[in-house]
Coordinates of C-alpha atoms and ligand atoms in Angstrom, one line a residue:
X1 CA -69.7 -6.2 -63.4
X2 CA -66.8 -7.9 -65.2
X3 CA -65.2 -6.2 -68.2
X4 CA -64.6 -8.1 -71.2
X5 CA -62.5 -6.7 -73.7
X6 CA -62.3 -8.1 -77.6
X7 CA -60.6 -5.9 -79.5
X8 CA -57.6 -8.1 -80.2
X9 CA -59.8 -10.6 -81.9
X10 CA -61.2 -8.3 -84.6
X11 CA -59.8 -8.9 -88.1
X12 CA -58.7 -4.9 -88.5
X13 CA -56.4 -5.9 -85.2
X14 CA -55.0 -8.9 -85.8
X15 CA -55.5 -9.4 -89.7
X16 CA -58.2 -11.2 -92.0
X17 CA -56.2 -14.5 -91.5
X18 CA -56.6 -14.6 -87.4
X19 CA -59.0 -12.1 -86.8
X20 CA -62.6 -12.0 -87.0
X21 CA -65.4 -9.5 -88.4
X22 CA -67.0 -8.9 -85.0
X23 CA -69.6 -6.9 -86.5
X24 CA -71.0 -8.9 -89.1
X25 CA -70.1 -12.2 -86.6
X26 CA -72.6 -10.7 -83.9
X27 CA -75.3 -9.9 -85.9
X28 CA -75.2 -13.0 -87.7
X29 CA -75.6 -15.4 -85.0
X30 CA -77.5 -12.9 -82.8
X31 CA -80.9 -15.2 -83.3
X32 CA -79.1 -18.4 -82.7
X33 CA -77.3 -16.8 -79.5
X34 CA -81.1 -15.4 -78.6
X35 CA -82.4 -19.0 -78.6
X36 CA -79.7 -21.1 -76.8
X37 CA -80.1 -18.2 -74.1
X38 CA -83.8 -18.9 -74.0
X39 CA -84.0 -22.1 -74.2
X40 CA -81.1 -22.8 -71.5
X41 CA -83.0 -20.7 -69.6
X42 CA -86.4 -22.3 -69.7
X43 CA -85.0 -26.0 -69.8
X44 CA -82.8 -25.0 -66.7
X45 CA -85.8 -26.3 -64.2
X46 CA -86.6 -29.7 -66.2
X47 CA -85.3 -33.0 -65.0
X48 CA -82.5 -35.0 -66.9
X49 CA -81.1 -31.5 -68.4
X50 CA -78.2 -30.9 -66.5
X51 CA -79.1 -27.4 -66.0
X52 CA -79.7 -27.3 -62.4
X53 CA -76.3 -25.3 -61.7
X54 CA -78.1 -22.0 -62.8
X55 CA -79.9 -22.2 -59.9
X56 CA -77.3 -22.4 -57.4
X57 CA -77.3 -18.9 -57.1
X58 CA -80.7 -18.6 -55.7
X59 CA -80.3 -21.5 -53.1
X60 CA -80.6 -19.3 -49.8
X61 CA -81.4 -22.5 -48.4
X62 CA -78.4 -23.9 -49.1
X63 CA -76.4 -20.6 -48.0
X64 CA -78.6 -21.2 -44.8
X65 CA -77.6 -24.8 -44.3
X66 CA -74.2 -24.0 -45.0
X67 CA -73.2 -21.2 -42.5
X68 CA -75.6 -22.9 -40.0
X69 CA -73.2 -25.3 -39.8
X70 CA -70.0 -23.8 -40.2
X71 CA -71.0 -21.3 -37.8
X72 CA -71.8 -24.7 -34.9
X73 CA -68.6 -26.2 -35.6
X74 CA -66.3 -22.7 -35.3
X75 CA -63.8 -22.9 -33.1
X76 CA -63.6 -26.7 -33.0
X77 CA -61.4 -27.6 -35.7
X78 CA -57.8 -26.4 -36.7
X79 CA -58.1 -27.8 -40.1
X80 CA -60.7 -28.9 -42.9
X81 CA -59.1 -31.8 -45.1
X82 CA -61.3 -32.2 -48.0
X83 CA -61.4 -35.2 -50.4
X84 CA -62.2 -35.4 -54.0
X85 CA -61.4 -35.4 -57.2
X86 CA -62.3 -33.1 -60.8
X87 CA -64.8 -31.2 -60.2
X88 CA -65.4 -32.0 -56.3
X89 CA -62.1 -30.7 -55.7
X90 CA -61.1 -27.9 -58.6
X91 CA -63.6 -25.3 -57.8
X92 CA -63.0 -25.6 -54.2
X93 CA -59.3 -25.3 -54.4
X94 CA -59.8 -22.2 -56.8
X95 CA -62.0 -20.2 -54.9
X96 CA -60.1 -21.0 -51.6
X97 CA -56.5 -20.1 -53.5
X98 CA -58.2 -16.8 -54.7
X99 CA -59.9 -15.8 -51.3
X100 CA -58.5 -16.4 -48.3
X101 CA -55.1 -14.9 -47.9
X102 CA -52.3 -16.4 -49.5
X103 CA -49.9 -18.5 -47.8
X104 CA -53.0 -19.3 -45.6
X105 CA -52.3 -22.6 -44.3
X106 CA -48.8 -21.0 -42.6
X107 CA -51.0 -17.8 -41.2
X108 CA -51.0 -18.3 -36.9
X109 CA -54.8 -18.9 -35.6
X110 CA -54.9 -14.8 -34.9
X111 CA -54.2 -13.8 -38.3
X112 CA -56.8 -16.6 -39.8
X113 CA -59.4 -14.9 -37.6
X114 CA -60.0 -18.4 -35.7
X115 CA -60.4 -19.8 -38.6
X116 CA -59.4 -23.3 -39.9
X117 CA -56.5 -24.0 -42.1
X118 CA -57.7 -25.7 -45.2
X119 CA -56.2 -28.8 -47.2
X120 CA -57.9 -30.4 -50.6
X121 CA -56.2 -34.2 -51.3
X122 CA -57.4 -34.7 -54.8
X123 CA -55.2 -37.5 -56.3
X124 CA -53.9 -40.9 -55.1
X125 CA -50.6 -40.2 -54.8
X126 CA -48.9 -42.3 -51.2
X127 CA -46.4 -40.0 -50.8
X128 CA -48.6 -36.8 -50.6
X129 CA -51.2 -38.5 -48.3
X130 CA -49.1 -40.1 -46.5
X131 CA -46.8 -36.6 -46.4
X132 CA -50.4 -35.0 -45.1
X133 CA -51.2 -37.4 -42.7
X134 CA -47.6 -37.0 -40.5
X135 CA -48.2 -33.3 -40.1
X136 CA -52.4 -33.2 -39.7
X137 CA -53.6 -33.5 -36.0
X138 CA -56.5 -35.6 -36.7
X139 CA -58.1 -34.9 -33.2
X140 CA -58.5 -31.0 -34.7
X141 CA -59.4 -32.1 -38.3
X142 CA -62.7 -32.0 -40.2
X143 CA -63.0 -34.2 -42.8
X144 CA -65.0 -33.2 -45.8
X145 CA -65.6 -36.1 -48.5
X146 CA -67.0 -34.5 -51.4
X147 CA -68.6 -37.3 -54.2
X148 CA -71.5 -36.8 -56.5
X149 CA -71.2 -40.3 -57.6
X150 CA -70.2 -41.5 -54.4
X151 CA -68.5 -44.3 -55.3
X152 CA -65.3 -42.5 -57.4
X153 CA -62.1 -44.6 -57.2
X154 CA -60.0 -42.1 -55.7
X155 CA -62.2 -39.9 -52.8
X156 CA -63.4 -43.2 -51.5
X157 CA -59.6 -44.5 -51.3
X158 CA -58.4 -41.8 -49.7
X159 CA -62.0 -41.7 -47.3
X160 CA -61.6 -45.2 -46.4
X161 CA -57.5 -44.3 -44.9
X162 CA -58.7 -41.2 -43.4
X163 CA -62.2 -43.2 -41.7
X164 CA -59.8 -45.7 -39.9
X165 CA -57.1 -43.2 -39.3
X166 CA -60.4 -41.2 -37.2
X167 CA -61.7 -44.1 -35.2
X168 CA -58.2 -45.5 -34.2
X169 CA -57.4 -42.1 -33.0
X170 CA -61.3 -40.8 -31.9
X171 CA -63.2 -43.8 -30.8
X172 CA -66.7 -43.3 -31.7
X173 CA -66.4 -39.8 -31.9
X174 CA -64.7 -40.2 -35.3
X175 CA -68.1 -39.6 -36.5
X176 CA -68.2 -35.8 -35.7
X177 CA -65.1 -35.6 -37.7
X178 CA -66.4 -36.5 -40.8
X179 CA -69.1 -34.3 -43.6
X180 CA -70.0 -35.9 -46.6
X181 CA -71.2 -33.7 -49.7
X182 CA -73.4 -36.4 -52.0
X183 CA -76.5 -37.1 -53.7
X184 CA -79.5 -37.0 -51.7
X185 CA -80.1 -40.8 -52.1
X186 CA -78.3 -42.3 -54.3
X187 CA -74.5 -43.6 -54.1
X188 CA -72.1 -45.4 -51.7
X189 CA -71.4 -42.5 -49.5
X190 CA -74.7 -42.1 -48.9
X191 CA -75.4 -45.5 -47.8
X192 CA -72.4 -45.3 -45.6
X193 CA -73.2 -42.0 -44.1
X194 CA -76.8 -43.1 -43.5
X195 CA -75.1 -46.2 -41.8
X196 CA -72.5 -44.5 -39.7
X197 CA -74.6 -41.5 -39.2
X198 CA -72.3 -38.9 -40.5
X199 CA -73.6 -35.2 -40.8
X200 CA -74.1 -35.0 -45.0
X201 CA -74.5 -31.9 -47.8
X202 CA -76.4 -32.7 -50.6
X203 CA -75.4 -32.5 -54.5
X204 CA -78.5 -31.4 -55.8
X205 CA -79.9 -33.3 -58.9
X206 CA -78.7 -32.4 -62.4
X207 CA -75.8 -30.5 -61.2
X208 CA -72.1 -32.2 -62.5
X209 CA -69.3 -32.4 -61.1
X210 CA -67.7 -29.5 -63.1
X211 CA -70.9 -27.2 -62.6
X212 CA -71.1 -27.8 -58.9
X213 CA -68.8 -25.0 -57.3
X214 CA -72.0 -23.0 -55.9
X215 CA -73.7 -26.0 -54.3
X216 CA -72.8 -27.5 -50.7
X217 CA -69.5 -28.8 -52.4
X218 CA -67.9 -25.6 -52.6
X219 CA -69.9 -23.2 -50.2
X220 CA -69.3 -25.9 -47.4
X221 CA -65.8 -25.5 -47.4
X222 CA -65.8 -21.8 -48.2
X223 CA -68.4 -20.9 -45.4
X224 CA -65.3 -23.4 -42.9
X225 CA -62.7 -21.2 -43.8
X226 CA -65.0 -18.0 -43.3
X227 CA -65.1 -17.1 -47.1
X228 CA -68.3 -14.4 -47.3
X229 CA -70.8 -17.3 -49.2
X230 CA -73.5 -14.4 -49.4
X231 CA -71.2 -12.1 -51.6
X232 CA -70.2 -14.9 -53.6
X233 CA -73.8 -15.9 -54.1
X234 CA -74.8 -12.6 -54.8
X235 CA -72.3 -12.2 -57.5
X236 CA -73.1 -15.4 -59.1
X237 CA -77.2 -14.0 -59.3
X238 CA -76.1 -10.6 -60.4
X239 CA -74.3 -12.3 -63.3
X240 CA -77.1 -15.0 -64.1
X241 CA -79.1 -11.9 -64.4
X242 CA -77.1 -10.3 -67.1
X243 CA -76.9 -13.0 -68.7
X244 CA -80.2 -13.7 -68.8
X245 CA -79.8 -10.2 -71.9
X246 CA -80.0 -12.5 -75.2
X247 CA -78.9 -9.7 -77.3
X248 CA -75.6 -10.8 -78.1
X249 CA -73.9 -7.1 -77.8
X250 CA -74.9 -6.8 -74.3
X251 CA -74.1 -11.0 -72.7
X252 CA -70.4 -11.1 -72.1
X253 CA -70.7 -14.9 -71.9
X254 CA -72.1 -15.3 -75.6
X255 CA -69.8 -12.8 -77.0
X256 CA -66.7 -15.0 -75.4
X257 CA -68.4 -18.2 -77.0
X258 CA -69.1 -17.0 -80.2
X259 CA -65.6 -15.7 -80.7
X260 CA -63.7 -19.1 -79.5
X261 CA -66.4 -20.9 -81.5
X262 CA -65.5 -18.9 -84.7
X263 CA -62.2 -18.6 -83.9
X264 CA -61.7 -22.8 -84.2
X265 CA -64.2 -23.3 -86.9
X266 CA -63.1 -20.7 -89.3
X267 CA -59.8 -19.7 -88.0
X268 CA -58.1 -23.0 -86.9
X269 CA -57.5 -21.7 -83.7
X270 CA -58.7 -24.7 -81.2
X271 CA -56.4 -23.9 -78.0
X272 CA -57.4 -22.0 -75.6
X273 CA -55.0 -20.5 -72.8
X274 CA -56.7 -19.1 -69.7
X275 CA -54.2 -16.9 -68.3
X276 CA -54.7 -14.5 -65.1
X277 CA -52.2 -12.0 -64.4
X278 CA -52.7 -12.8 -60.5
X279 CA -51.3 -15.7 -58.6
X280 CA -54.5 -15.7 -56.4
X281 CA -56.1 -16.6 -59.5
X282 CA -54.1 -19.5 -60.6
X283 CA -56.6 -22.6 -59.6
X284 CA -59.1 -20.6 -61.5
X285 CA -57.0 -21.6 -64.5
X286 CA -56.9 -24.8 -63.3
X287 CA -61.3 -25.2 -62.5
X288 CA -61.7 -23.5 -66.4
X289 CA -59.7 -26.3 -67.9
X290 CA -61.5 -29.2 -66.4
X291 CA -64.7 -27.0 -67.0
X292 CA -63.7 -26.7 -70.8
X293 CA -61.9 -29.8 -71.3
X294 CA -64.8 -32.3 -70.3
X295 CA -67.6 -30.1 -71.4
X296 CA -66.8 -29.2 -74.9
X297 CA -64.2 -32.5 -75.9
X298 CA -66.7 -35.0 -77.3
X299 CA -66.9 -37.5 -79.9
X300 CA -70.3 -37.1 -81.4
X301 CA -72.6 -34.6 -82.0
X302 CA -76.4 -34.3 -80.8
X303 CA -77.2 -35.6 -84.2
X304 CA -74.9 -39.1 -83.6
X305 CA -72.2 -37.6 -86.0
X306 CA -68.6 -38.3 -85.1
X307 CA -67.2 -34.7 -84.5
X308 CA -64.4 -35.4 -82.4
X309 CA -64.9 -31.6 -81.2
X310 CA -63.3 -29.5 -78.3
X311 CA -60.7 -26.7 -78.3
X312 CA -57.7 -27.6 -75.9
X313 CA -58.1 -25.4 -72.7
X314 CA -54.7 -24.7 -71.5
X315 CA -53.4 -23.5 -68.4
X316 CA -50.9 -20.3 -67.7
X317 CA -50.1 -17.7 -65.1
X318 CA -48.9 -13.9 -65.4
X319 CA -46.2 -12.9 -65.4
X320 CA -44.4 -15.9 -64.4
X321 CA -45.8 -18.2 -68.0
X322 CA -44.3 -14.8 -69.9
X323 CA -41.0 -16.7 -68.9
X324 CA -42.4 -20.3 -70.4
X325 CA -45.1 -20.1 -72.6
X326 CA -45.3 -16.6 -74.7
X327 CA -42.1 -17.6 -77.1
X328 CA -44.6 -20.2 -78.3
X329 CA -47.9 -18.0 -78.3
X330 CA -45.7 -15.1 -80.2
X331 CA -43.5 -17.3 -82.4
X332 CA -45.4 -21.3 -82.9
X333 CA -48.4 -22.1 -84.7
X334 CA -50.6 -19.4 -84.7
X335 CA -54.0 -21.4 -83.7
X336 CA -54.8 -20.4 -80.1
X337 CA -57.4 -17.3 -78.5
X338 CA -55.6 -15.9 -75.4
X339 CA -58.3 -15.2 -73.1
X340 CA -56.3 -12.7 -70.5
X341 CA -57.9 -12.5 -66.9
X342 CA -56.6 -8.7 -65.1
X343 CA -57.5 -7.6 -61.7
X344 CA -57.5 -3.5 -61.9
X345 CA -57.1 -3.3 -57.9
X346 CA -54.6 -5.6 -55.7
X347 CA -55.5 -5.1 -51.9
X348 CA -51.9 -4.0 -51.5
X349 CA -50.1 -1.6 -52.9
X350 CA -46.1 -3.0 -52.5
X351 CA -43.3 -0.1 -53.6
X352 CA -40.2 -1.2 -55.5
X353 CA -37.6 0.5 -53.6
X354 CA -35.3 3.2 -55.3
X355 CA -32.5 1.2 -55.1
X356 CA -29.7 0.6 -57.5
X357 CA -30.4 4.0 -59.4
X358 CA -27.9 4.4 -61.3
X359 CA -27.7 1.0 -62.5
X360 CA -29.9 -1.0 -66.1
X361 CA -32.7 -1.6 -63.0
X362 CA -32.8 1.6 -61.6
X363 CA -36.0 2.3 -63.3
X364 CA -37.9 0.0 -61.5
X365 CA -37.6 1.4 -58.0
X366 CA -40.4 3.7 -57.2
X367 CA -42.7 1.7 -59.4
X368 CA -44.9 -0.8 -57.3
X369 CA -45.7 -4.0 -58.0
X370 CA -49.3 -3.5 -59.6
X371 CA -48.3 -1.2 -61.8
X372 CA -45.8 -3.8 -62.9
X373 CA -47.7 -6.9 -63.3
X374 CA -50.2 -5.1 -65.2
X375 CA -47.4 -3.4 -67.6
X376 CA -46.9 -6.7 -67.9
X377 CA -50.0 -8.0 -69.5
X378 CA -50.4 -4.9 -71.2
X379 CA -47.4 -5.2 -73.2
X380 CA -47.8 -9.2 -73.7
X381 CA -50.9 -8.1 -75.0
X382 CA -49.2 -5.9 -77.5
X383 CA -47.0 -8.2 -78.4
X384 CA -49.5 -10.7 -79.1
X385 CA -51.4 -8.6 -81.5
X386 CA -47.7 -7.6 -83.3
X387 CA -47.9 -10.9 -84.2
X388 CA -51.0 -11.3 -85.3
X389 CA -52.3 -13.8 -82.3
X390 CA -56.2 -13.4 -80.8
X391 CA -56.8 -12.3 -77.2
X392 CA -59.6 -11.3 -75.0
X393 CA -59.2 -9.6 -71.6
X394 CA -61.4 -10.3 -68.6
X395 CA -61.1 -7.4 -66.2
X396 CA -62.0 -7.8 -62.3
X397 CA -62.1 -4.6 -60.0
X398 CA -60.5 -6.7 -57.7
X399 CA -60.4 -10.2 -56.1
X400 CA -63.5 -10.4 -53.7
X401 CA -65.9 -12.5 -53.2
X402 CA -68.7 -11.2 -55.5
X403 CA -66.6 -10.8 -58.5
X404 CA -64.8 -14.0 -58.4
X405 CA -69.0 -15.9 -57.9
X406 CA -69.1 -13.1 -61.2
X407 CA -66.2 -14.7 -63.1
X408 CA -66.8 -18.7 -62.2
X409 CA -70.3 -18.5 -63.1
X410 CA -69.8 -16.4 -66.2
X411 CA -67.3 -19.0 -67.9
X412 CA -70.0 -22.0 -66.4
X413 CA -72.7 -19.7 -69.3
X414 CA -70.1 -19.2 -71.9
X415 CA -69.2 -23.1 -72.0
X416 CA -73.1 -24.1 -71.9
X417 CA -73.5 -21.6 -74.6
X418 CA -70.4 -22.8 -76.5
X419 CA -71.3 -26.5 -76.1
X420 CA -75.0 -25.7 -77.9
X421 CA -72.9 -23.4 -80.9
X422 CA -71.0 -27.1 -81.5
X423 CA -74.3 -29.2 -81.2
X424 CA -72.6 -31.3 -78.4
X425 CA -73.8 -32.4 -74.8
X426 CA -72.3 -30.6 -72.5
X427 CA -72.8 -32.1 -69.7
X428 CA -71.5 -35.6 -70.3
X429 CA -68.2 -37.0 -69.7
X430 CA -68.4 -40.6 -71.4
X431 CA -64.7 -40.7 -72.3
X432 CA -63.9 -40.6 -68.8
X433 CA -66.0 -44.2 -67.9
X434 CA -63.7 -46.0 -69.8
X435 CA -60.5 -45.9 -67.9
X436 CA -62.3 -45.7 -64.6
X437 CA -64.2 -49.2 -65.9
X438 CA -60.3 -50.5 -66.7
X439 CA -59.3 -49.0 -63.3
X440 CA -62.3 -51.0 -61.6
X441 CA -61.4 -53.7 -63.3
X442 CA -57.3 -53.8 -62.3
X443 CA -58.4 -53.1 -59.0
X444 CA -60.7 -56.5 -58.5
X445 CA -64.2 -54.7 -58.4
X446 CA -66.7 -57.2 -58.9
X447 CA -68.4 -57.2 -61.7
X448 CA -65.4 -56.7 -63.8
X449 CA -63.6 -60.0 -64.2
X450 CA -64.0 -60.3 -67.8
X451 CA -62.4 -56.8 -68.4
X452 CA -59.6 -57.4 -65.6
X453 CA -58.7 -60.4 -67.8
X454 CA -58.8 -58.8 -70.9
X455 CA -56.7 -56.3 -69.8
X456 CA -54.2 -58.4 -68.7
X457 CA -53.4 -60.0 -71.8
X458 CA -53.3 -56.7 -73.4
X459 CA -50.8 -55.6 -71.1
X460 CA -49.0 -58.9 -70.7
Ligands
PA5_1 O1 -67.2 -32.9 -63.7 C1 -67.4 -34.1 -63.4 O2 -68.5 -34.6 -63.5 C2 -66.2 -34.9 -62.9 O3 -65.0 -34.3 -63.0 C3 -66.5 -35.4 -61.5 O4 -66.6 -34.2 -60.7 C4 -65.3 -36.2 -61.0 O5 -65.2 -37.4 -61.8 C5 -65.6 -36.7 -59.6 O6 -66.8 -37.4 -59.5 P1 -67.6 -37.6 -58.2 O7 -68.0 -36.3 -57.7 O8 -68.7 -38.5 -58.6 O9 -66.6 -38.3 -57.3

């Protein structure tokens, strides 16, 4: 199991003003924590809810599907190029970055185990496609087109190059080249894949974008790249399991949403910084801010009340964001929770040699590397709490498989549980349709003429 660690939060810590009595806090809002637990739980099966992501654990079938095919198509690719965008793309890219071995893509075929390399294109940038395209030989590439919607602005751009790029090089057999991850029925893609006859995955029904990591759009790639799917799987159950425990003191998911809940309501403290002391872990940053950003920013309440809610997820790494950010965390406005992500055991051990010994860095040769980087967070930690700033730790044994299903799925409950303590909808994104309507519009969809002009004299 993860440890969570919430010390640095408690008022006799970090002071009345920024700190919290945990105590009294917990067994308060223990009931209220005891229902949303429930009733998540036993509304996660009904249609319309959204709540279908807590099941993803316990698709074998899925895992089934998955490695099935993975396991047919070994050997003939060199690389898997997947598109999409948000959350088609972030948990993918965080799960890869934190898995396979770093520096992955430049690993020979021998070190990758026969493996593919693994690219993820999710913006609509020329340059970087174009930059992508002059260096992928499409003849050894899978394509993976990841879209719940099927029909988003940017993955079907980016499809649409990469679909002509495949025939003019592939002839027909551009077809075996190409796995879409979409709904079951509904969507663009899936009338073009049912057309073309391309092999699809399925998004299953009530699962967003941002909740999706454990379906077919991230266990397909993961299973490509030979990620262990079952491990990850198994560490996503094991953790749906504790947190099944709706006594507050024992569900390290509620405890994390309580305190960022209380922390912004009573202690102005609205920004949250995700920061892992582990570059493998750096996309992870990236997938919680998406995760926490769309879920939890909204404009009304259940009730139709204009809340204009949402903490500000932001995005660090340590050590290197010790060098950017923590002057601002120590010294600025004290009104952000530091939630600290530290990985106890690195699966190498790399010496500082004893060099320089007699010099004002003699003292770090003989040291290694872990121990650094976690004397590191240790003593930003410290520092935090000198000045009176709110932190939680995350601890992981180590990266693996299991533990990083453990930690995805474990911040997926806290920001359901979190979204009910604010009386929002979670699962929604309305604020998004609006510029994608305008984008629609400036690109000449039909259907939007009235908009395109509007926008035009707005502009003008
Ligand atoms: O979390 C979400 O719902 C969004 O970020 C979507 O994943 C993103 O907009 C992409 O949508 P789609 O998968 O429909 O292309």
């Amino acid at each position: 199991m993860l440890e969570f660690d919430y010390r640095n939060v408690k008022a006799e810590i970090v002071g009345e003003e920024n700190g919290l009595n945990l105590e009294e806090a917990f067994n308060n809002f223990n009931d209220k924590i005891a229902r949303i637990i429930s009733d998540l739980n036993s509304k996660k099966d009904k249609p319309g809810q959204w709540l279908q992501w807590m099941n993803l654990g316990y698709s074998e079938e899925t895992v089934w599907l998955v490695k099935e095919y993975a396991a047919m198509t070994q050997g003939l690719f060199d690389n898997v190029l997947v598109l999409g965008i948000g959350g088609s793309a972030l948990g993918g890219m965080a799960v890869c970055e934190a898995l396979l071995q770093p520096y992955w893509n430049l690993l020979s075929e021998e070190q990758r185990n026969n493996f593919p390399r693994i690219f993820f294109l999710d913006n609509v940038d020329p340059d970087q496609i174009n930059g992508l395209l002059n260096i992928l030989d499409l003849k050894k590439t899978l394509v993976n087109v990841i879209t719940k919607s099927g029909s988003t602005a940017e993955t079907m751009s980016q499809f649409m190059i990469l679909k002509n790029r495949l025939q003019e090089e592939l002839g027909d057999n551009y077809v075996r080249h190409i796995v879409a991850t979409t709904d079951k029925n509904s969507g663009i893609l899936r009338q073009i894949s049912n057309e073309e006859g391309y092999k699809t995955f399925v998004i299953p029904d009530d699962v967003g974008g941002r909740f999706s990591v454990f379906s077919a759009v991230g266990l397909l790639p993961f299973a490509l790249v030979g990620i262990d799917i079952e491990e990850l799987v198994q560490g996503v159950k094991d953790m749906d399991l504790a947190l099944k425990n709706t006594d507050i003191w024992h569900n390290i998911a509620a405890q994390n949403a309580l305190i960022h809940y209380l922390m912004d309501t009573q202690k102005g403290k609205n920004l949250s910084v995700m920061m892992p002391y582990s570059t493998r872990l750096k996309y992870v940053a990236d997938w919680f801010v998406q995760l926490w950003a769309e879920s939890l920013g909204k404009e009304k309440d259940n009730d139709g009340n204009i809340v204009h809610i949402g903490p500000t997820p932001i995005k660090a790494l340590g050590a290197t964001d010790q060098h950017s950010q923590i002057q601002l965390y120590n010294e600025g406005p004290n009104n952000k929770l530091i939630n600290f992500i530290r990985v106890k055991e690195f699966d190498t051990t790399l010496e500082i040699p004893k060099i320089f010994e007699f010099t004002g860095i003699g003292y770090l040769g003989g040291n290694t590397f872990n121990s650094l980087i976690n004397a590191e967070a240790d003593a930003t930690k410290v520092a935090l709490v000198d000045y009176q700033r709110p932190n939680v730790t995350i601890t992981l044994e180590k990266v693996n498989p299991y533990n990083i299903g453990q930690l995805l799925y474990m911040l997926e409950v806290q920001t359901a549980i979190i979204g009910e303590l604010y009386n929002i909808n979670t699962f929604n994104q309305p604020g998004v349709e609006q510029a994608k309507n305008y984008t629609y519009a400036l690109m000449g969809r039909a259907g939007y003429e009235e908009s395109a002009a509007m926008l035009k004299e707005k502009m003008a």
